[in-house]
mmCIF file of C-alpha atoms in Angstrom:
data_model
loop_
_atom_site.group_PDB
_atom_site.id
_atom_site.type_symbol
_atom_site.label_atom_id
_atom_site.label_comp_id
_atom_site.label_asym_id
_atom_site.label_seq_id
_atom_site.Cartn_x
_atom_site.Cartn_y
_atom_site.Cartn_z
ATOM 1 C CA MET A 1 15.174 -10.922 38.313
ATOM 2 C CA ASN A 2 17.171 -13.514 36.429
ATOM 3 C CA THR A 3 17.580 -17.103 37.632
ATOM 4 C CA ALA A 4 20.678 -16.479 39.746
ATOM 5 C CA GLU A 5 19.077 -13.451 41.420
ATOM 6 C CA LYS A 6 15.899 -15.390 42.233
ATOM 7 C CA ILE A 7 17.842 -18.207 43.871
ATOM 8 C CA ALA A 8 20.066 -15.754 45.758
ATOM 9 C CA HIS A 9 16.974 -13.896 47.001
ATOM 10 C CA LEU A 10 15.397 -17.163 48.210
ATOM 11 C CA THR A 11 18.639 -18.180 49.933
ATOM 12 C CA ALA A 12 18.994 -14.837 51.705
ATOM 13 C CA ASN A 13 15.366 -14.932 52.827
ATOM 14 C CA ILE A 14 15.819 -18.310 54.522
ATOM 15 C CA ALA A 15 19.219 -17.352 55.959
ATOM 16 C CA SER A 16 17.674 -14.297 57.625
ATOM 17 C CA VAL A 17 16.158 -16.614 60.249
ATOM 18 C CA PHE A 18 18.174 -19.805 59.818
ATOM 19 C CA ILE A 19 21.577 -18.604 60.923
ATOM 20 C CA GLY A 20 25.005 -19.948 60.087
ATOM 21 C CA LYS A 21 24.357 -23.101 58.072
ATOM 22 C CA PRO A 22 24.601 -22.189 54.363
ATOM 23 C CA HIS A 23 25.298 -25.813 53.337
ATOM 24 C CA ALA A 24 21.953 -26.959 54.771
ATOM 25 C CA VAL A 25 20.081 -24.093 53.092
ATOM 26 C CA ARG A 26 21.790 -24.893 49.776
ATOM 27 C CA GLN A 27 20.896 -28.580 49.977
ATOM 28 C CA VAL A 28 17.245 -27.907 50.800
ATOM 29 C CA ILE A 29 16.929 -25.416 47.945
ATOM 30 C CA ALA A 30 18.616 -27.906 45.591
ATOM 31 C CA THR A 31 15.980 -30.465 46.583
ATOM 32 C CA LEU A 32 13.226 -27.953 45.832
ATOM 33 C CA LEU A 33 14.700 -27.122 42.411
ATOM 34 C CA ALA A 34 14.985 -30.827 41.581
ATOM 35 C CA GLY A 35 11.368 -31.449 42.575
ATOM 36 C CA GLY A 36 12.274 -33.818 45.404
ATOM 37 C CA HIS A 37 11.542 -34.343 49.086
ATOM 38 C CA VAL A 38 13.974 -33.777 51.929
ATOM 39 C CA LEU A 39 14.673 -35.537 55.225
ATOM 40 C CA ILE A 40 16.273 -33.244 57.809
ATOM 41 C CA GLU A 41 17.903 -35.588 60.306
ATOM 42 C CA ASP A 42 20.004 -34.431 63.238
ATOM 43 C CA VAL A 43 20.147 -34.029 67.005
ATOM 44 C CA PRO A 44 17.410 -32.079 68.850
ATOM 45 C CA GLY A 45 17.413 -28.315 69.180
ATOM 46 C CA ILE A 46 19.466 -27.221 66.182
ATOM 47 C CA GLY A 47 16.691 -25.876 63.976
ATOM 48 C CA LYS A 48 15.366 -28.743 61.845
ATOM 49 C CA THR A 49 11.783 -27.519 62.061
ATOM 50 C CA LEU A 50 12.887 -23.901 61.723
ATOM 51 C CA LEU A 51 14.598 -24.645 58.413
ATOM 52 C CA GLY A 52 11.475 -26.387 57.129
ATOM 53 C CA ILE A 53 9.214 -23.504 58.132
ATOM 54 C CA ALA A 54 11.586 -20.920 56.668
ATOM 55 C CA LEU A 55 11.670 -22.661 53.278
ATOM 56 C CA ALA A 56 7.915 -23.114 53.194
ATOM 57 C CA ARG A 57 7.208 -19.492 54.100
ATOM 58 C CA SER A 58 9.716 -18.256 51.532
ATOM 59 C CA ILE A 59 7.522 -19.617 48.757
ATOM 60 C CA ASP A 60 4.122 -18.224 47.897
ATOM 61 C CA ALA A 61 2.496 -21.625 48.273
ATOM 62 C CA SER A 62 0.135 -23.438 50.624
ATOM 63 C CA PHE A 63 1.801 -24.931 53.694
ATOM 64 C CA MET A 64 0.779 -27.424 56.343
ATOM 65 C CA ARG A 65 2.707 -28.707 59.321
ATOM 66 C CA ILE A 66 1.785 -32.177 60.613
ATOM 67 C CA GLN A 67 3.076 -33.221 64.036
ATOM 68 C CA PHE A 68 3.644 -36.960 63.711
ATOM 69 C CA THR A 69 2.702 -39.012 66.787
ATOM 70 C CA ASN A 70 2.124 -42.718 67.403
ATOM 71 C CA ASP A 71 -1.667 -42.254 67.315
ATOM 72 C CA LEU A 72 -1.689 -40.383 63.997
ATOM 73 C CA LEU A 73 -3.741 -42.236 61.366
ATOM 74 C CA PRO A 74 -3.341 -42.267 57.566
ATOM 75 C CA SER A 75 -6.736 -40.570 57.279
ATOM 76 C CA ASP A 76 -5.400 -37.710 59.434
ATOM 77 C CA ILE A 77 -2.919 -37.024 56.620
ATOM 78 C CA LEU A 78 -4.754 -38.006 53.435
ATOM 79 C CA GLY A 79 -8.350 -37.201 54.298
ATOM 80 C CA VAL A 80 -11.503 -39.239 54.720
ATOM 81 C CA THR A 81 -14.693 -40.020 52.835
ATOM 82 C CA THR A 82 -17.859 -39.267 54.832
ATOM 83 C CA PHE A 83 -21.559 -39.680 54.132
ATOM 84 C CA HIS A 84 -23.772 -36.591 54.273
ATOM 85 C CA PRO A 85 -27.389 -37.526 55.074
ATOM 86 C CA GLU A 86 -28.660 -34.155 53.865
ATOM 87 C CA LYS A 87 -27.029 -34.535 50.452
ATOM 88 C CA GLN A 88 -27.508 -38.325 50.399
ATOM 89 C CA ALA A 89 -23.987 -38.575 49.003
ATOM 90 C CA PHE A 90 -20.441 -39.418 49.990
ATOM 91 C CA GLU A 91 -17.976 -36.554 50.120
ATOM 92 C CA PHE A 92 -14.193 -36.607 50.384
ATOM 93 C CA ARG A 93 -12.676 -34.280 52.967
ATOM 94 C CA ARG A 94 -9.139 -33.416 51.998
ATOM 95 C CA GLY A 95 -6.372 -33.870 54.534
ATOM 96 C CA PRO A 96 -3.269 -31.708 55.056
ATOM 97 C CA ILE A 97 -1.389 -33.617 52.335
ATOM 98 C CA PHE A 98 -3.232 -31.343 49.883
ATOM 99 C CA SER A 99 -0.693 -28.554 50.367
ATOM 100 C CA ASN A 100 2.266 -27.488 48.277
ATOM 101 C CA ILE A 101 4.706 -27.819 51.159
ATOM 102 C CA VAL A 102 4.038 -30.439 53.844
ATOM 103 C CA LEU A 103 6.214 -30.404 56.959
ATOM 104 C CA ALA A 104 6.162 -33.899 58.480
ATOM 105 C CA ASP A 105 7.572 -33.070 61.905
ATOM 106 C CA GLU A 106 9.256 -35.966 63.744
ATOM 107 C CA ILE A 107 8.123 -38.404 61.091
ATOM 108 C CA ASN A 108 9.596 -41.433 62.883
ATOM 109 C CA ARG A 109 7.131 -41.040 65.776
ATOM 110 C CA ALA A 110 4.275 -42.311 63.585
ATOM 111 C CA THR A 111 3.597 -46.006 63.009
ATOM 112 C CA PRO A 112 4.838 -47.705 59.811
ATOM 113 C CA LYS A 113 1.271 -47.783 58.460
ATOM 114 C CA THR A 114 0.973 -44.016 58.820
ATOM 115 C CA GLN A 115 4.471 -43.424 57.433
ATOM 116 C CA SER A 116 3.668 -45.530 54.369
ATOM 117 C CA SER A 117 0.614 -43.397 53.623
ATOM 118 C CA LEU A 118 3.055 -40.806 52.248
ATOM 119 C CA LEU A 119 4.637 -43.171 49.706
ATOM 120 C CA GLU A 120 2.178 -42.674 46.846
ATOM 121 C CA ALA A 121 2.071 -38.926 47.399
ATOM 122 C CA MET A 122 5.868 -38.616 47.390
ATOM 123 C CA ASN A 123 6.393 -40.882 44.408
ATOM 124 C CA ASP A 124 3.424 -40.092 42.141
ATOM 125 C CA ARG A 125 2.108 -36.738 43.403
ATOM 126 C CA GLN A 126 -1.274 -38.326 44.030
ATOM 127 C CA ILE A 127 -3.152 -40.266 46.689
ATOM 128 C CA THR A 128 -5.796 -42.967 46.514
ATOM 129 C CA VAL A 129 -8.604 -43.130 49.081
ATOM 130 C CA ASP A 130 -11.459 -45.647 48.828
ATOM 131 C CA GLY A 131 -10.395 -46.506 45.290
ATOM 132 C CA VAL A 132 -10.513 -42.907 44.084
ATOM 133 C CA THR A 133 -7.322 -41.161 42.963
ATOM 134 C CA HIS A 134 -6.788 -37.512 43.879
ATOM 135 C CA HIS A 135 -3.972 -35.520 42.275
ATOM 136 C CA LEU A 136 -1.819 -33.109 44.275
ATOM 137 C CA SER A 137 -1.187 -29.602 42.967
ATOM 138 C CA PRO A 138 2.393 -28.708 41.995
ATOM 139 C CA PRO A 139 4.789 -27.764 43.347
ATOM 140 C CA PHE A 140 4.580 -30.520 45.977
ATOM 141 C CA MET A 141 7.303 -31.178 48.528
ATOM 142 C CA VAL A 142 7.509 -33.139 51.766
ATOM 143 C CA ILE A 143 9.957 -31.793 54.342
ATOM 144 C CA ALA A 144 10.378 -34.418 57.053
ATOM 145 C CA THR A 145 12.331 -34.005 60.278
ATOM 146 C CA GLN A 146 13.733 -36.815 62.384
ATOM 147 C CA ASN A 147 15.734 -37.171 65.591
ATOM 148 C CA PRO A 148 18.206 -40.070 65.168
ATOM 149 C CA VAL A 149 19.318 -40.294 68.811
ATOM 150 C CA GLU A 150 15.997 -41.016 70.498
ATOM 151 C CA TYR A 151 14.352 -44.416 70.158
ATOM 152 C CA HIS A 152 11.601 -44.442 72.792
ATOM 153 C CA GLY A 153 8.249 -44.270 71.033
ATOM 154 C CA THR A 154 9.757 -44.111 67.536
ATOM 155 C CA PHE A 155 9.537 -46.300 64.426
ATOM 156 C CA PRO A 156 12.601 -46.258 62.118
ATOM 157 C CA LEU A 157 11.790 -45.348 58.537
ATOM 158 C CA PRO A 158 11.906 -48.435 56.267
ATOM 159 C CA GLU A 159 14.260 -48.441 53.286
ATOM 160 C CA ALA A 160 11.357 -47.986 50.839
ATOM 161 C CA GLN A 161 10.397 -44.760 52.618
ATOM 162 C CA LEU A 162 13.977 -43.495 52.884
ATOM 163 C CA ASP A 163 14.495 -44.075 49.172
ATOM 164 C CA ARG A 164 11.670 -41.638 48.384
ATOM 165 C CA PHE A 165 13.600 -38.818 50.016
ATOM 166 C CA PHE A 166 15.719 -37.027 47.460
ATOM 167 C CA MET A 167 18.259 -35.963 50.038
ATOM 168 C CA ARG A 168 19.102 -36.222 53.714
ATOM 169 C CA VAL A 169 20.254 -32.941 55.206
ATOM 170 C CA ARG A 170 22.340 -32.728 58.364
ATOM 171 C CA ILE A 171 22.620 -29.359 60.051
ATOM 172 C CA GLY A 172 25.239 -29.782 62.780
ATOM 173 C CA TYR A 173 25.998 -27.565 65.742
ATOM 174 C CA PRO A 174 26.564 -23.849 65.074
ATOM 175 C CA THR A 175 29.859 -22.054 65.575
ATOM 176 C CA LEU A 176 30.284 -20.115 68.816
ATOM 177 C CA GLU A 177 29.641 -16.842 67.003
ATOM 178 C CA ASP A 178 26.520 -18.132 65.271
ATOM 179 C CA GLU A 179 25.214 -19.678 68.480
ATOM 180 C CA LYS A 180 25.600 -16.343 70.214
ATOM 181 C CA ALA A 181 23.515 -14.676 67.494
ATOM 182 C CA ILE A 182 20.868 -17.405 67.791
ATOM 183 C CA VAL A 183 20.640 -17.099 71.575
ATOM 184 C CA GLN A 184 20.417 -13.310 71.402
ATOM 185 C CA ASP A 185 17.488 -13.469 68.971
ATOM 186 C CA HIS A 186 14.490 -14.737 70.963
ATOM 187 C CA HIS A 187 12.052 -14.552 68.050
ATOM 188 C CA LEU A 188 13.528 -16.705 65.273
ATOM 189 C CA TYR A 189 10.548 -19.074 65.096
ATOM 190 C CA ALA A 190 8.069 -16.201 65.189
ATOM 191 C CA ARG A 191 9.942 -14.396 62.424
ATOM 192 C CA ALA A 192 10.180 -17.594 60.378
ATOM 193 C CA GLY A 193 6.414 -17.965 60.516
ATOM 194 C CA GLU A 194 6.000 -14.424 59.203
ATOM 195 C CA LEU A 195 8.668 -14.448 56.493
ATOM 196 C CA PRO A 196 7.580 -12.725 53.288
ATOM 197 C CA ALA A 197 7.590 -14.867 50.165
ATOM 198 C CA ALA A 198 10.819 -14.569 48.191
ATOM 199 C CA LEU A 199 9.328 -16.360 45.165
ATOM 200 C CA THR A 200 5.877 -17.221 43.929
ATOM 201 C CA HIS A 201 5.107 -20.882 43.454
ATOM 202 C CA GLU A 202 4.826 -20.195 39.718
ATOM 203 C CA GLU A 203 8.423 -18.947 39.788
ATOM 204 C CA VAL A 204 9.444 -22.083 41.664
ATOM 205 C CA MET A 205 7.863 -24.265 38.980
ATOM 206 C CA ASP A 206 9.656 -22.255 36.270
ATOM 207 C CA LEU A 207 12.951 -22.775 38.093
ATOM 208 C CA GLN A 208 12.266 -26.515 38.329
ATOM 209 C CA GLU A 209 11.706 -26.675 34.563
ATOM 210 C CA GLU A 210 14.868 -24.661 33.997
ATOM 211 C CA THR A 211 16.818 -27.042 36.235
ATOM 212 C CA GLU A 212 15.715 -30.015 34.106
ATOM 213 C CA ARG A 213 17.281 -28.341 31.067
ATOM 214 C CA VAL A 214 20.760 -28.046 32.619
ATOM 215 C CA ARG A 215 23.192 -30.068 30.532
ATOM 216 C CA LEU A 216 24.981 -33.091 32.003
ATOM 217 C CA ASP A 217 27.478 -34.621 29.558
ATOM 218 C CA GLU A 218 27.715 -38.351 28.949
ATOM 219 C CA MET A 219 31.074 -38.655 30.707
ATOM 220 C CA LEU A 220 29.499 -37.151 33.840
ATOM 221 C CA LEU A 221 26.567 -39.542 33.558
ATOM 222 C CA GLU A 222 29.059 -42.408 33.445
ATOM 223 C CA TYR A 223 30.765 -40.908 36.520
ATOM 224 C CA ILE A 224 27.458 -41.052 38.432
ATOM 225 C CA ILE A 225 26.932 -44.675 37.377
ATOM 226 C CA ARG A 226 30.462 -45.628 38.482
ATOM 227 C CA ILE A 227 29.882 -44.074 41.917
ATOM 228 C CA ALA A 228 26.571 -45.912 42.277
ATOM 229 C CA ASP A 229 28.128 -49.202 41.177
ATOM 230 C CA ALA A 230 31.002 -48.750 43.641
ATOM 231 C CA THR A 231 28.488 -48.742 46.503
ATOM 232 C CA ARG A 232 27.215 -52.138 45.310
ATOM 233 C CA GLN A 233 30.721 -53.592 45.209
ATOM 234 C CA ASP A 234 31.889 -52.344 48.622
ATOM 235 C CA PRO A 235 31.946 -55.255 51.129
ATOM 236 C CA ARG A 236 30.948 -52.944 53.978
ATOM 237 C CA ILE A 237 27.633 -52.148 52.287
ATOM 238 C CA GLN A 238 24.825 -54.706 52.363
ATOM 239 C CA LEU A 239 22.629 -52.809 49.902
ATOM 240 C CA GLY A 240 24.005 -50.203 47.537
ATOM 241 C CA ILE A 241 22.471 -47.451 45.460
ATOM 242 C CA SER A 242 19.458 -48.196 43.259
ATOM 243 C CA PRO A 243 18.904 -46.679 39.798
ATOM 244 C CA ARG A 244 16.500 -44.237 41.506
ATOM 245 C CA GLY A 245 19.389 -42.990 43.626
ATOM 246 C CA ALA A 246 21.552 -42.481 40.531
ATOM 247 C CA LEU A 247 18.715 -40.556 38.873
ATOM 248 C CA PHE A 248 18.393 -38.353 41.946
ATOM 249 C CA LEU A 249 22.129 -37.557 41.907
ATOM 250 C CA HIS A 250 21.763 -36.554 38.249
ATOM 251 C CA ARG A 251 19.005 -34.106 39.235
ATOM 252 C CA ALA A 252 20.957 -32.842 42.245
ATOM 253 C CA ALA A 253 23.963 -32.059 40.046
ATOM 254 C CA GLN A 254 21.702 -30.072 37.712
ATOM 255 C CA ALA A 255 20.355 -28.138 40.698
ATOM 256 C CA ALA A 256 23.866 -27.433 41.986
ATOM 257 C CA ALA A 257 24.878 -26.083 38.577
ATOM 258 C CA ILE A 258 21.912 -23.748 38.212
ATOM 259 C CA MET A 259 22.408 -22.459 41.764
ATOM 260 C CA ASP A 260 25.910 -21.425 40.722
ATOM 261 C CA GLY A 261 24.621 -19.704 37.580
ATOM 262 C CA ARG A 262 25.685 -22.380 35.076
ATOM 263 C CA ASP A 263 23.750 -24.215 32.375
ATOM 264 C CA ALA A 264 26.016 -27.279 32.437
ATOM 265 C CA CYS A 265 27.186 -29.611 35.208
ATOM 266 C CA THR A 266 30.751 -30.228 36.355
ATOM 267 C CA PRO A 267 32.281 -33.135 38.337
ATOM 268 C CA ASP A 268 32.282 -30.906 41.422
ATOM 269 C CA ASP A 269 28.483 -30.612 41.222
ATOM 270 C CA ILE A 270 28.244 -34.395 41.448
ATOM 271 C CA LYS A 271 30.806 -34.692 44.239
ATOM 272 C CA SER A 272 29.157 -31.961 46.314
ATOM 273 C CA MET A 273 25.758 -33.672 46.198
ATOM 274 C CA ALA A 274 26.724 -37.360 46.316
ATOM 275 C CA VAL A 275 26.859 -37.705 50.120
ATOM 276 C CA PRO A 276 23.502 -36.072 50.981
ATOM 277 C CA VAL A 277 21.793 -37.868 48.070
ATOM 278 C CA PHE A 278 23.382 -41.313 48.529
ATOM 279 C CA SER A 279 24.332 -41.875 52.168
ATOM 280 C CA HIS A 280 20.850 -42.421 53.633
ATOM 281 C CA ARG A 281 20.178 -45.050 50.968
ATOM 282 C CA LEU A 282 23.100 -47.246 51.992
ATOM 283 C CA ILE A 283 22.534 -50.215 54.280
ATOM 284 C CA VAL A 284 25.871 -50.475 56.018
ATOM 285 C CA GLU A 285 27.079 -53.726 57.538
ATOM 286 C CA SER A 286 27.650 -52.348 61.028
ATOM 287 C CA ASN A 287 26.459 -52.668 64.614
ATOM 288 C CA LEU A 288 26.378 -48.894 64.977
ATOM 289 C CA TYR A 289 23.127 -47.030 65.575
ATOM 290 C CA GLY A 290 21.777 -43.499 65.444
ATOM 291 C CA MET A 291 24.240 -40.730 64.702
ATOM 292 C CA ALA A 292 27.166 -43.185 64.684
ATOM 293 C CA ARG A 293 25.530 -45.149 61.861
ATOM 294 C CA ILE A 294 24.844 -41.957 59.911
ATOM 295 C CA ASP A 295 28.472 -40.890 60.351
ATOM 296 C CA GLU A 296 29.642 -44.316 59.171
ATOM 297 C CA SER A 297 27.546 -44.279 55.998
ATOM 298 C CA GLU A 298 28.787 -40.785 55.156
ATOM 299 C CA ARG A 299 32.404 -41.770 55.846
ATOM 300 C CA ILE A 300 32.140 -44.762 53.502
ATOM 301 C CA MET A 301 30.468 -42.610 50.848
ATOM 302 C CA ASN A 302 33.290 -40.066 51.046
ATOM 303 C CA GLU A 303 35.849 -42.860 50.668
ATOM 304 C CA ILE A 304 34.052 -44.127 47.564
ATOM 305 C CA LEU A 305 34.132 -40.622 46.080
ATOM 306 C CA GLU A 306 37.874 -40.367 46.792
ATOM 307 C CA ARG A 307 38.725 -43.578 44.954
ATOM 308 C CA THR A 308 36.347 -43.175 41.998
ATOM 309 C CA PRO A 309 38.229 -41.579 39.071
ATOM 310 C CA VAL A 310 36.945 -38.133 38.154
ATOM 311 C CA PRO A 311 36.431 -37.483 34.428
ATOM 312 C CA LEU A 312 38.733 -34.823 33.033
#
């Protein structure tokens, strides 16, 4: 299969159990191709975990799901060093972070200390325990889910943690027709857990390297920088986009291009990815909370895109 066929096969495999939301599937696959991590944030019961499982099972790679709770410890994720009397030596027991795909389910239910234990892994693809650095095998991706409308027993993700996520994906409610199909199928989660692999993890790594080679012309790079700078100048935004965010939009545009079978980016690739890549990084000057605050940041981001001149 060529590149386009591989991506189409992966998309169809996920869509076989995750019904009716092609934009969410596209954004998650774009994150995978760009070598990033994804935060799936939306109301309960619309398939956040299902989408994560479906992506993980569609790749021939190791997978671990971690249910985040307020009593979860960093060592429960990273691993722990123990002393073996028989061997008279210390031995490191690897935690679930040593998987290619890690599903951090309801990540905001863990304490800030536990949340921050993911930072080094997400940023550097390694962890440090007791002064010893352990490298994580590629491909490595964190898929985190979060419910933005429930606050009891939760700990909001700090900006430093949010900035590590390549993209925030919102799923939204299904159409009436799609909801009917979902309700009629009582075994979506079971089928998701048994999905055959659409790609090997070696093929995924090849696709990631191919994505890095997609051309993005200088005028499009300047377009990305102008969008990022506009977020810093908007009076409604307390903290705009960092250079890391601009870099991530560059990678997202490359992923969008290769998913459409092109070896060069267009302005539409940038515009289509700017909201999911940028909006969760904005600190908006507003008294709104939860879904209302998410909607507000996305609305402002769309307005910035509308008024930023598009290169011809």
